[in-house]
mmCIF file of C-alpha atoms and ligand atoms in Angstrom:
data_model
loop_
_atom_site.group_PDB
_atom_site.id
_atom_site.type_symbol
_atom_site.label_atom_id
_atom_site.label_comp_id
_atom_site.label_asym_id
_atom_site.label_seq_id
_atom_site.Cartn_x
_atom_site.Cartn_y
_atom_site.Cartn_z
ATOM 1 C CA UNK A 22 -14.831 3.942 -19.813
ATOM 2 C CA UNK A 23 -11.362 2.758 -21.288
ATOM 3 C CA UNK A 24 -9.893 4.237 -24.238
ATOM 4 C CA UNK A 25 -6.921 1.436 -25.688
ATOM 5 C CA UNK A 26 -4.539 3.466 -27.937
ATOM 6 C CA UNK A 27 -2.988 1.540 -30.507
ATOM 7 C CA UNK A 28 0.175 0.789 -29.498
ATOM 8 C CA UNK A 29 1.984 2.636 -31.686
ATOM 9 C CA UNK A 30 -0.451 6.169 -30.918
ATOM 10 C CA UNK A 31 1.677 8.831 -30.929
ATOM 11 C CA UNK A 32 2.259 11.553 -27.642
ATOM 12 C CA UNK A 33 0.054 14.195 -29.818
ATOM 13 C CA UNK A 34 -2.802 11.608 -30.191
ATOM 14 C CA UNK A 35 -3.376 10.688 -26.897
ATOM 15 C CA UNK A 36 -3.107 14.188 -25.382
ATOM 16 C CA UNK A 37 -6.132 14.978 -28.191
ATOM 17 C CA UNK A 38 -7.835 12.276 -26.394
ATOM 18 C CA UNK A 39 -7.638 13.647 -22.972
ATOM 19 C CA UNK A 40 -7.972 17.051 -24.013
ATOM 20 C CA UNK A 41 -11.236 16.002 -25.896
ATOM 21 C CA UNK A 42 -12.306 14.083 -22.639
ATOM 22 C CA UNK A 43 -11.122 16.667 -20.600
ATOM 23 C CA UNK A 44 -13.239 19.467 -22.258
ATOM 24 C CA UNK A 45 -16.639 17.499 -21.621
ATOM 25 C CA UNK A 46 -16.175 17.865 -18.511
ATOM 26 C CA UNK A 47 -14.556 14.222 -16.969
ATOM 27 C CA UNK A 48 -11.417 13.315 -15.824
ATOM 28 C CA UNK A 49 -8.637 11.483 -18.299
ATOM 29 C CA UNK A 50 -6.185 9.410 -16.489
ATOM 30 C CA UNK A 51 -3.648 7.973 -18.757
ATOM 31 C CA UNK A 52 -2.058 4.210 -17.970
ATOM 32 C CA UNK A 53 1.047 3.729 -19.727
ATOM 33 C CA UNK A 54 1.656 0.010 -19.694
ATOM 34 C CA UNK A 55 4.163 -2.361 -21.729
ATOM 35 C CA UNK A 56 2.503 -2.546 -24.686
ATOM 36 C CA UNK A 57 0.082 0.149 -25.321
ATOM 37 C CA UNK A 58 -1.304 3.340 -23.525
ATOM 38 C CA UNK A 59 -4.534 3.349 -21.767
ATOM 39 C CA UNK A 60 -7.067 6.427 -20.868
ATOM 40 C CA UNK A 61 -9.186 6.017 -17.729
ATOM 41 C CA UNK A 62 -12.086 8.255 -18.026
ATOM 42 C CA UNK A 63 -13.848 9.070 -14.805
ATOM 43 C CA UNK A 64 -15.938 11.740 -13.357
ATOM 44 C CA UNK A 65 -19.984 11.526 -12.945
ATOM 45 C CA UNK A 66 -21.543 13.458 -15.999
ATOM 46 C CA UNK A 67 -20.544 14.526 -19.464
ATOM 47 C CA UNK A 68 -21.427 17.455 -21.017
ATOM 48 C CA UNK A 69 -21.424 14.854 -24.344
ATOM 49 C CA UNK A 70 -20.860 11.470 -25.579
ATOM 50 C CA UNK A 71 -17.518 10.771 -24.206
ATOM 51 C CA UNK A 72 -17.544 7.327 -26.918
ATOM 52 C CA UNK A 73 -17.002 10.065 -29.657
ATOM 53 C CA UNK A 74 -13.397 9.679 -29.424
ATOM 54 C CA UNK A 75 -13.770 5.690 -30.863
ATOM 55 C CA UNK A 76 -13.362 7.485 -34.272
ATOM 56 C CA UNK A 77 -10.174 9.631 -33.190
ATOM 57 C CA UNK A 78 -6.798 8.908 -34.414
ATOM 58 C CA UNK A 79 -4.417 6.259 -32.247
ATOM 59 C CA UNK A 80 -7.484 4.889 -30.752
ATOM 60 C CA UNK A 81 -7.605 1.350 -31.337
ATOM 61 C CA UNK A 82 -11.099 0.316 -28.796
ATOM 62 C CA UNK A 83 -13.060 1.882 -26.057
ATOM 63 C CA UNK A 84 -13.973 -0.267 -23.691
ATOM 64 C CA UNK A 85 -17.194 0.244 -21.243
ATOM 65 C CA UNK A 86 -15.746 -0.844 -18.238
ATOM 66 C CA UNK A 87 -18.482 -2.820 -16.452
ATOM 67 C CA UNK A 88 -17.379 -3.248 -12.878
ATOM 68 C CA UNK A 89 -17.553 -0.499 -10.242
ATOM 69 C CA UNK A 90 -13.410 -0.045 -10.105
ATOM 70 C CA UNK A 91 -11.923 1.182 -13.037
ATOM 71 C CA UNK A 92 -8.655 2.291 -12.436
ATOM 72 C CA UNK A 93 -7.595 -0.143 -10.146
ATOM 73 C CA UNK A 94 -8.641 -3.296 -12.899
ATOM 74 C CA UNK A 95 -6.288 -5.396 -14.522
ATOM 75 C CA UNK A 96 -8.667 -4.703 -17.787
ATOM 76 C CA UNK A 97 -7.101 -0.727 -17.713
ATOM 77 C CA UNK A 98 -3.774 -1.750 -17.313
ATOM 78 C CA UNK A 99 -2.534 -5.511 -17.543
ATOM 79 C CA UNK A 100 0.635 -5.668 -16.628
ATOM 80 C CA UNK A 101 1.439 -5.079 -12.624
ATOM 81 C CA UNK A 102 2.307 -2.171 -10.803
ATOM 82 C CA UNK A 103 5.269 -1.254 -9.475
ATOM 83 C CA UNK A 104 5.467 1.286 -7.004
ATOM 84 C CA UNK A 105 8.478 2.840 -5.621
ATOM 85 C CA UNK A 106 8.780 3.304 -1.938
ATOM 86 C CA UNK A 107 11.918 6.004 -1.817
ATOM 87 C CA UNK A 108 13.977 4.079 -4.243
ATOM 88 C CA UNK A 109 12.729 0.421 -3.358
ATOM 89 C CA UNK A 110 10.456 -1.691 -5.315
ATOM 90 C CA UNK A 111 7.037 -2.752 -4.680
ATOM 91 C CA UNK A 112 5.247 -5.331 -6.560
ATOM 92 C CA UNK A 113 6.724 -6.949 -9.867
ATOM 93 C CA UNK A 114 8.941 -9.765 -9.539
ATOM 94 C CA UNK A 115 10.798 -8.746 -6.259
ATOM 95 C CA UNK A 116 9.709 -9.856 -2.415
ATOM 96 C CA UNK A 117 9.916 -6.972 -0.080
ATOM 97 C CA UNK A 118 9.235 -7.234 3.790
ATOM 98 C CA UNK A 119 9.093 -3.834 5.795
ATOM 99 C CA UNK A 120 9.746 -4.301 9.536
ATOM 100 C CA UNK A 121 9.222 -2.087 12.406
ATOM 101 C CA UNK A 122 7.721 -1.453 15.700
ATOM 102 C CA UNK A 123 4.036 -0.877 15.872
ATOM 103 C CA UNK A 124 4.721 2.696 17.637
ATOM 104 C CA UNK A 125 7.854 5.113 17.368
ATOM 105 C CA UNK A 126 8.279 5.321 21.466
ATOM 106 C CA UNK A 127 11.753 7.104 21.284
ATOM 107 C CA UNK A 128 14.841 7.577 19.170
ATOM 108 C CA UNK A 129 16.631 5.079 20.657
ATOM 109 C CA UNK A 130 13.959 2.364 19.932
ATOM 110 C CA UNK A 131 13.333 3.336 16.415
ATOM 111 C CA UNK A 132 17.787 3.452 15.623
ATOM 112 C CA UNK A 133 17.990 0.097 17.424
ATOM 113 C CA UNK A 134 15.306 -1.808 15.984
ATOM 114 C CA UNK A 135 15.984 -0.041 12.600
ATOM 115 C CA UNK A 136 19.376 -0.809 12.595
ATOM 116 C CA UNK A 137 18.428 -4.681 13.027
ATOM 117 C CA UNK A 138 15.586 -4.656 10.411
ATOM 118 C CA UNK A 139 17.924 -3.673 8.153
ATOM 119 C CA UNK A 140 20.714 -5.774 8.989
ATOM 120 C CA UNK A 141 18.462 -8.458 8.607
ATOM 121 C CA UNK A 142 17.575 -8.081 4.954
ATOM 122 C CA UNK A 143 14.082 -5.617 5.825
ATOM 123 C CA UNK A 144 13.897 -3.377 2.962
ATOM 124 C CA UNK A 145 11.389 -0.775 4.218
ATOM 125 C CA UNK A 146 11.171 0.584 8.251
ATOM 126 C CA UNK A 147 7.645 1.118 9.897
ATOM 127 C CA UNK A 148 6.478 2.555 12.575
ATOM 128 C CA UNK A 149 3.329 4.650 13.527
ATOM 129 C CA UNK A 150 3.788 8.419 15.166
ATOM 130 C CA UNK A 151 0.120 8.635 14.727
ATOM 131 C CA UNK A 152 -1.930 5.708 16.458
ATOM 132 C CA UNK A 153 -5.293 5.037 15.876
ATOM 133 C CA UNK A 154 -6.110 3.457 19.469
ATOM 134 C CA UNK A 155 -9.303 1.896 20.481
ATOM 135 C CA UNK A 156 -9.240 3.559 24.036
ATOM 136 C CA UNK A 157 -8.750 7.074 24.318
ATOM 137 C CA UNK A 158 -6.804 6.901 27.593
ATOM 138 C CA UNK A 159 -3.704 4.420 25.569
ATOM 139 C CA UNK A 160 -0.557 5.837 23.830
ATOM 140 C CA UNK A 161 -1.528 7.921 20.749
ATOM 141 C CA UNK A 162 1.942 8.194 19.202
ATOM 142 C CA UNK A 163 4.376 10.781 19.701
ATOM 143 C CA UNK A 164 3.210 12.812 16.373
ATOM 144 C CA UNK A 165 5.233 15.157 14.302
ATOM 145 C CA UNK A 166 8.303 14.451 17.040
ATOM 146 C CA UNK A 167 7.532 10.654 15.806
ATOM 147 C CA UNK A 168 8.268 11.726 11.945
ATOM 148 C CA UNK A 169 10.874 13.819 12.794
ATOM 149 C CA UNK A 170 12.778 10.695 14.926
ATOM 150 C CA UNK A 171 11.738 8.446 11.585
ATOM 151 C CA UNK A 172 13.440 10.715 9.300
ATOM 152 C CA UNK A 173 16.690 10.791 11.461
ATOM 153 C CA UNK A 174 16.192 6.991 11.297
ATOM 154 C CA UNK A 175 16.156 7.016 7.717
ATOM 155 C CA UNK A 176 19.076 9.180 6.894
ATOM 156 C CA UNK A 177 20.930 7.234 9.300
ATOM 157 C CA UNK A 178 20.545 3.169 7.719
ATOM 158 C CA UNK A 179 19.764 4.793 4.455
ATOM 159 C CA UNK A 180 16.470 2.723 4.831
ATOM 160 C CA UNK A 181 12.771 4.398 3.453
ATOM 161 C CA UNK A 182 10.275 5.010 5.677
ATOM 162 C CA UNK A 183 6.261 3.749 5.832
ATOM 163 C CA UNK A 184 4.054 5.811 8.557
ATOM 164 C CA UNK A 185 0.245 6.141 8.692
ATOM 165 C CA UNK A 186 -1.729 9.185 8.911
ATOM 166 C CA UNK A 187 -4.713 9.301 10.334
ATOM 167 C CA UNK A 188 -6.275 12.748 9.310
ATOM 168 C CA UNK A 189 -5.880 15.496 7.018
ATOM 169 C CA UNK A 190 -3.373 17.221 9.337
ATOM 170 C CA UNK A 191 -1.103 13.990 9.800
ATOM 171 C CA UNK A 192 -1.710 13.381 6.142
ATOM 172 C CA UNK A 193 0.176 16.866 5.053
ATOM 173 C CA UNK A 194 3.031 15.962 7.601
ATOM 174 C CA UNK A 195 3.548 12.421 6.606
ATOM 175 C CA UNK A 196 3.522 13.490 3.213
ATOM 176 C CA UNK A 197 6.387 15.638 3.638
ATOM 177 C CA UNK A 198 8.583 13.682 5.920
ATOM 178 C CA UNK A 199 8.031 9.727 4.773
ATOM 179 C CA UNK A 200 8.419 7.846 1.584
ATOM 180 C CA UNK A 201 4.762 6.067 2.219
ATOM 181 C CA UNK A 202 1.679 7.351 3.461
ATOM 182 C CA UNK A 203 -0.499 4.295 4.986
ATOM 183 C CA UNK A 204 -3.876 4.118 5.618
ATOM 184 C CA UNK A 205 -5.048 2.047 8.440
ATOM 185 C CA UNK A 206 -8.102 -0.389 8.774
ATOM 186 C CA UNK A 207 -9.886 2.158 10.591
ATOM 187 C CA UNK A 208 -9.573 4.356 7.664
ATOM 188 C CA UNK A 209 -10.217 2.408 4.485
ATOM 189 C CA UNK A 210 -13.556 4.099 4.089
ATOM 190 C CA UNK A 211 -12.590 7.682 5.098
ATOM 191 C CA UNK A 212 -13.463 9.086 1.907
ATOM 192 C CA UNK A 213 -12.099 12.310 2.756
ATOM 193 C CA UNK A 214 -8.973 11.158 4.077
ATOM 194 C CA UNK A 215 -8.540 8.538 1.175
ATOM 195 C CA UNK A 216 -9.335 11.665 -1.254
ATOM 196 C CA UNK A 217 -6.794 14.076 0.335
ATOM 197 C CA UNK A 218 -3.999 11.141 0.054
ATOM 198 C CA UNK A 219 -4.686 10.676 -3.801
ATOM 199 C CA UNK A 220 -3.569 14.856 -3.455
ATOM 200 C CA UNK A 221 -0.325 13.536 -2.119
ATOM 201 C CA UNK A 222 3.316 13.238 -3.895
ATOM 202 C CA UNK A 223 4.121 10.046 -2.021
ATOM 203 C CA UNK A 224 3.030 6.289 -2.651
ATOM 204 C CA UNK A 225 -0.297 5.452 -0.299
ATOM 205 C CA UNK A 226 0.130 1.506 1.914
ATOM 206 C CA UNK A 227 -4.144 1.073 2.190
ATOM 207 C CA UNK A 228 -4.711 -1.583 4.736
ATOM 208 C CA UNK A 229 -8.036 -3.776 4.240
ATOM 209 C CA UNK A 230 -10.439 -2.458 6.839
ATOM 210 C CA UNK A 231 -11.683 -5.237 9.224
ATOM 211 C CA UNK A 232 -14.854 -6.100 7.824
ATOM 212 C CA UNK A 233 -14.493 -4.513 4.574
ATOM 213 C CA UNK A 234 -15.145 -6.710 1.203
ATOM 214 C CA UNK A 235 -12.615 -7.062 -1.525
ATOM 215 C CA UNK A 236 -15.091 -4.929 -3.519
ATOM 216 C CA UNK A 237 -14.812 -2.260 -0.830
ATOM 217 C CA UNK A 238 -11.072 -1.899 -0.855
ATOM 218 C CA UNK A 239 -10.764 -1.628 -4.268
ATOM 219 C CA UNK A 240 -13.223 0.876 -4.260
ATOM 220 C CA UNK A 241 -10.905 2.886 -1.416
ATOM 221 C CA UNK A 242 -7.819 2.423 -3.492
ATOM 222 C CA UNK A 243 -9.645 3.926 -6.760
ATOM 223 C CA UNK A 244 -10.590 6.960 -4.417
ATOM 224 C CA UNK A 245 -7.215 7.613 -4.456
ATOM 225 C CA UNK A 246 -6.361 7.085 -7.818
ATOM 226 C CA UNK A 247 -9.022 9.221 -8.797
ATOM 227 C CA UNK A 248 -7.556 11.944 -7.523
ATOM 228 C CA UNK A 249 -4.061 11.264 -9.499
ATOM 229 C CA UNK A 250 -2.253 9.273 -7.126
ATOM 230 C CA UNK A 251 -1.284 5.682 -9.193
ATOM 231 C CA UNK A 252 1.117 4.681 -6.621
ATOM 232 C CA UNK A 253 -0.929 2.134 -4.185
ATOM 233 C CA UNK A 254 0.227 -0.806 -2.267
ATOM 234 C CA UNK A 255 -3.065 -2.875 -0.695
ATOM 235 C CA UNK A 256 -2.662 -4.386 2.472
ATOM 236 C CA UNK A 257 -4.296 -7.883 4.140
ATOM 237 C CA UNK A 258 -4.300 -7.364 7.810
ATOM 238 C CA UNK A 259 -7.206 -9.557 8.508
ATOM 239 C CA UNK A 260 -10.614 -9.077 8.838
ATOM 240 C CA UNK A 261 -13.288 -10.092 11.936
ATOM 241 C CA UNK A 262 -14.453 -13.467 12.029
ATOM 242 C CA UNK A 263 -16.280 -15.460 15.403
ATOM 243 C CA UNK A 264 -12.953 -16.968 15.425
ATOM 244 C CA UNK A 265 -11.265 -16.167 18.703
ATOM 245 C CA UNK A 266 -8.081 -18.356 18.323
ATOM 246 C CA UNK A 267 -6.208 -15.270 16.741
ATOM 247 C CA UNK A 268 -6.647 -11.715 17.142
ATOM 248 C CA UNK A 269 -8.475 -11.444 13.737
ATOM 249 C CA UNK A 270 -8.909 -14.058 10.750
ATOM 250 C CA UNK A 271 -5.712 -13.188 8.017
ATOM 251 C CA UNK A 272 -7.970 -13.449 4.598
ATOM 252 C CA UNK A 273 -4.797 -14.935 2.264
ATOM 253 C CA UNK A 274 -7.636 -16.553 -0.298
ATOM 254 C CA UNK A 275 -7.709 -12.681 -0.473
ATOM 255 C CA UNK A 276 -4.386 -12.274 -2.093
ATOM 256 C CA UNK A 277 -4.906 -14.674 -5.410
ATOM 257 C CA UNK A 278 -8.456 -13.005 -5.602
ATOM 258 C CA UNK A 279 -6.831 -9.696 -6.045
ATOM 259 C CA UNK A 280 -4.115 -10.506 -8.546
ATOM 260 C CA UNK A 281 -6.954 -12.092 -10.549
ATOM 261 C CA UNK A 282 -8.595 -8.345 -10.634
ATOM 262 C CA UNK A 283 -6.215 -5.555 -10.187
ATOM 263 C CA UNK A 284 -2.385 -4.572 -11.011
ATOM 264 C CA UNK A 285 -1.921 -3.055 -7.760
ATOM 265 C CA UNK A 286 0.483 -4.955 -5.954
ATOM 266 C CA UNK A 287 -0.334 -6.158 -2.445
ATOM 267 C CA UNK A 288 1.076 -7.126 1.313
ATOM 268 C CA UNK A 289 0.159 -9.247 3.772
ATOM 269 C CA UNK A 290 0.340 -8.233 7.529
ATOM 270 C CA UNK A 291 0.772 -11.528 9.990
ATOM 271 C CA UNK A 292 1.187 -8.907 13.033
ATOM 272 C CA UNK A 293 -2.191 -7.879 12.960
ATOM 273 C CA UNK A 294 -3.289 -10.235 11.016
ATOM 274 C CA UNK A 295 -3.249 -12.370 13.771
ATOM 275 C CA UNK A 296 -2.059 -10.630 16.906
ATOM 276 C CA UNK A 297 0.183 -13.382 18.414
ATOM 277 C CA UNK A 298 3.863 -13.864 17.956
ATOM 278 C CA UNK A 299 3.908 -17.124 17.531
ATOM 279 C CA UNK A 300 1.766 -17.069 14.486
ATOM 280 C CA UNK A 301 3.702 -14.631 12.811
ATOM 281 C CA UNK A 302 6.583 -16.956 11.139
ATOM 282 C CA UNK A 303 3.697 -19.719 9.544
ATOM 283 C CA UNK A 304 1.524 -16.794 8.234
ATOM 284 C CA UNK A 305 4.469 -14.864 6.356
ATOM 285 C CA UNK A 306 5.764 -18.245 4.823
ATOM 286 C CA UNK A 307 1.835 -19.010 3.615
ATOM 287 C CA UNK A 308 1.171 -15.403 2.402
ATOM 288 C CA UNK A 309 4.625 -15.287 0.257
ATOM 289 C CA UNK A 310 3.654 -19.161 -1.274
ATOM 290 C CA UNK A 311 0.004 -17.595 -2.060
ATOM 291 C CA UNK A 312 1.339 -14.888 -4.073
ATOM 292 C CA UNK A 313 1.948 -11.443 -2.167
ATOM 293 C CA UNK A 314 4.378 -9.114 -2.793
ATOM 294 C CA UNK A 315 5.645 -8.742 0.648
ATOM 295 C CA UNK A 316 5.193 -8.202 4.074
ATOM 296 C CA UNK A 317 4.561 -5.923 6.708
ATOM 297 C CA UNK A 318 6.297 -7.385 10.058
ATOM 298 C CA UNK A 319 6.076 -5.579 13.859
ATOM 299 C CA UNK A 320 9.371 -5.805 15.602
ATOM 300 C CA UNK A 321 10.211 -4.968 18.697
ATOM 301 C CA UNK A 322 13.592 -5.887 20.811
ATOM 302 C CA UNK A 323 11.676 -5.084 24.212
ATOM 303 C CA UNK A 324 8.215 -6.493 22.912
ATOM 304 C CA UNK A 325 6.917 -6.839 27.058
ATOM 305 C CA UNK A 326 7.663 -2.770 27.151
ATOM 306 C CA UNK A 327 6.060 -1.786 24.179
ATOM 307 C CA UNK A 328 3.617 0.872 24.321
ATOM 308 C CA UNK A 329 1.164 -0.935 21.836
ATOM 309 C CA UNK A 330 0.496 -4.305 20.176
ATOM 310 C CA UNK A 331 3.398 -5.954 22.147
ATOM 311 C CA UNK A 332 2.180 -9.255 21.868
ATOM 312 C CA UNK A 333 2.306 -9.644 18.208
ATOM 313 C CA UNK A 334 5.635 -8.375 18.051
ATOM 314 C CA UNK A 335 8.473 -10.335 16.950
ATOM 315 C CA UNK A 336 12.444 -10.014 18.002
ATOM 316 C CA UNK A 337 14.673 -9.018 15.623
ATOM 317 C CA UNK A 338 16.642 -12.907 15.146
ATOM 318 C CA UNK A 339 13.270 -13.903 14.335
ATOM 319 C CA UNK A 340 12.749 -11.084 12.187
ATOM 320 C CA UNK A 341 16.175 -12.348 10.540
ATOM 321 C CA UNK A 342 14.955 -15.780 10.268
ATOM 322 C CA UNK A 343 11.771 -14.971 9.298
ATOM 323 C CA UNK A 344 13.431 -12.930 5.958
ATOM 324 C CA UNK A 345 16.053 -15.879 5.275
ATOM 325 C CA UNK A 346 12.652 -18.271 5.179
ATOM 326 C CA UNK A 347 10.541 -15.889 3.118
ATOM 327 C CA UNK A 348 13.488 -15.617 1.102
ATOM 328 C CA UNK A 349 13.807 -19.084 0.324
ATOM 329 C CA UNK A 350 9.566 -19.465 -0.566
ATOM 330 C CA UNK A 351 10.314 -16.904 -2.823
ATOM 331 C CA UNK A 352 13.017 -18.764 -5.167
ATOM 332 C CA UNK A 353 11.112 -21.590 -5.076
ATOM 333 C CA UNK A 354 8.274 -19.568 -6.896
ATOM 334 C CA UNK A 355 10.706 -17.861 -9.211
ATOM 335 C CA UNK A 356 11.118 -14.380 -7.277
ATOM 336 C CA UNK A 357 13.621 -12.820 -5.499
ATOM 337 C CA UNK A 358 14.051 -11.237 -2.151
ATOM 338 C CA UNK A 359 14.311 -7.018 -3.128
ATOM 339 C CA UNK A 360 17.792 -5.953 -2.068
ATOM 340 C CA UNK A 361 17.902 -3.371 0.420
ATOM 341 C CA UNK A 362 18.942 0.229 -0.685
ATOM 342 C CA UNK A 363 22.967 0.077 0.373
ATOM 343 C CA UNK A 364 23.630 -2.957 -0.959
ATOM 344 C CA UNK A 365 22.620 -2.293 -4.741
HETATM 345 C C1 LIG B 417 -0.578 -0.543 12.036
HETATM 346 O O1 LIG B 417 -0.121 -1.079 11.008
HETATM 347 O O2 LIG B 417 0.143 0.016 12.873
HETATM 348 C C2 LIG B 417 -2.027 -0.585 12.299
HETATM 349 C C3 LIG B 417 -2.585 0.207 13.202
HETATM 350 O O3 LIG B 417 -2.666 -1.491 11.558
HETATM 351 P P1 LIG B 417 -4.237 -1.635 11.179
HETATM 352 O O4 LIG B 417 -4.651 -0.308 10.626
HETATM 353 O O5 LIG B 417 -4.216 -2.734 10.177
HETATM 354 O O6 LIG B 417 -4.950 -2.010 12.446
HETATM 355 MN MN1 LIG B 418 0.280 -2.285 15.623
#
């Protein structure tokens, strides 16, 4: 259920709302947007007749919302999200592309590849101290020593962090040292996980798992926001097809599909996406022209030593290339490149 305010419902008349919703026992999740306020109501059983608050003052409809996602739909809050990632924008007008190694493997890798990322025109720095590997024998990330080597990066070229955690443990850690939690394809439908990161203070990056619908994501990302956490970036990484020409099949029909639904923004992710360097470049020029908000890009300047998904990683001149190009897709469609943090 959706309660619309009228837009000029004063700060007294909503909180009556979500006090009233509140006391029967749901949840009230207010969506300030541009023009008026909405209240998400969730939660699985009143006490009452939550509609009862149609006839209270400042409410101008409440709206039975019919599809499974509520607080994720465009119909609770129209205008698009834009999330913050430690002082950079994501989502809204602006193009952001966040480039990184798959794996932190030392300081020295992280400061030089950081320091070219950002030279570049990369906004945002990834790289994974916790590494959800297929085999249990290959390199599982260097953990907390990982975050602590990504913070030094940060402070260093002033440049925000994204890092994945891949339990509840990570989760707390990640929380406290990065400026984005993300939540890997293998985790999209670990409810737990998903539930504990809508607990967190910082934003939440929640990759598509491989064979998951759009349906299903949206789902994931409303587990989070049910929990309080507004600040979600979705993420297109590709899903499994019988193709075998790439290392999975990037979904980019995926990206007008889910502008048409929610206000969350979204990213597209050519690395995994399709696991080959070479098909990086052509996939980040065709996901900014269909409409994301920005990239996620694996860079590495040794890709034949890197300790995981060296194939699909790119050098950093292409990385620079591949910004000036995504750059120039971007004008053409009437947005602009984000600027990084020390050049505002
Ligand atoms: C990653 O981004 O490092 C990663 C492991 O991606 P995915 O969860 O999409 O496989
Ligand atoms: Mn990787």
């Amino acid at each position: 259920m959706l309660v619309v305010m009228e837009a000029a419902a004063t700060a007294e008349q909503i909180e009556s709302v979500v006090r009233h919703i509140e006391r029967l026992g749901l949840k009230a999740h207010p969506i300030p947007g541009a023009h008026r306020t909405a209240i998400g109501v969730t939660g699985q059983q009143a006490q009452k007749d939550p509609l009862v608050v149609e006839n209270f003052p400042g409410v101008k409809e409440v709206i039975l919302v019919t599809q499974p996602y509520k607080l994720v739909s465009r119909e609770a809050k129209p205008d698009d999200t834009v999330v913050s990632v430690g002082g950079v924008d994501v989502g809204g007008n602006g193009v952001v592309v966040v480039g990184g190694p798959c794996a932190v493997e030392s300081l020295d890798q992280s400061r030089t590849i950081a320091e070219q990322v950002k030279r570049a025109g990369g906004q945002l720095f990834r790289g994974g101290a916790y590494k959800p590997r297929t085999s249990p024998y290959s390199f599982q990330g260097l953990g907390e020593a990982g975050l602590e080597i990504l913070a030094r990066v940060r402070e260093e070229f002033d440049i925000p962090i994204v890092t994945e955690a891949i339990d509840h443990e990570s989760l707390q850690l990640v929380d406290r040292y990065a400026d984005c939690i993300q939540i890997g394809a293998r985790n999209m439908q670990n409810f737990a996980l998903l539930k504990s990161a809508g607990r967190a203070h910082k934003p939440v990056l929640l990759k598509r798992g491989m064979s998951a619908t759009l349906e299903e994501l949206l789902l994931s990302a409303e587990y989070i926001m049910s929990e309080g956490n507004y600040n979600v970036i979705l993420c297109e990484r590709g899903v499994r097809t019988f193709a075998d020409h790439t290392r999975n099949t990037l979904d980019l029909s995926v990206v007008p599909a889910i502008k048409r639904i929610t206000h969350l923004p979204i990213l597209v992710d050519p690395s995994h996406g399709t696991g080959k360097r070479n098909k990086v470049l052509p996939m980040s020029r065709a996901a900014i022209a269909v409409g994301a908000d920005g990239l996620l890009i694996e860079v590495h300047h040794k890709p034949e030593e890197a300790l995981s998904d060296g194939p699909q990683a790119i050098l950093p001149d292409a990385f620079g290339e591949l910004v000036r190009e995504v750059d120039a897709i971007a004008r053409v469609l009437g947005r602009t490149l984000q600027p990084a943090l020390a050049a505002r």
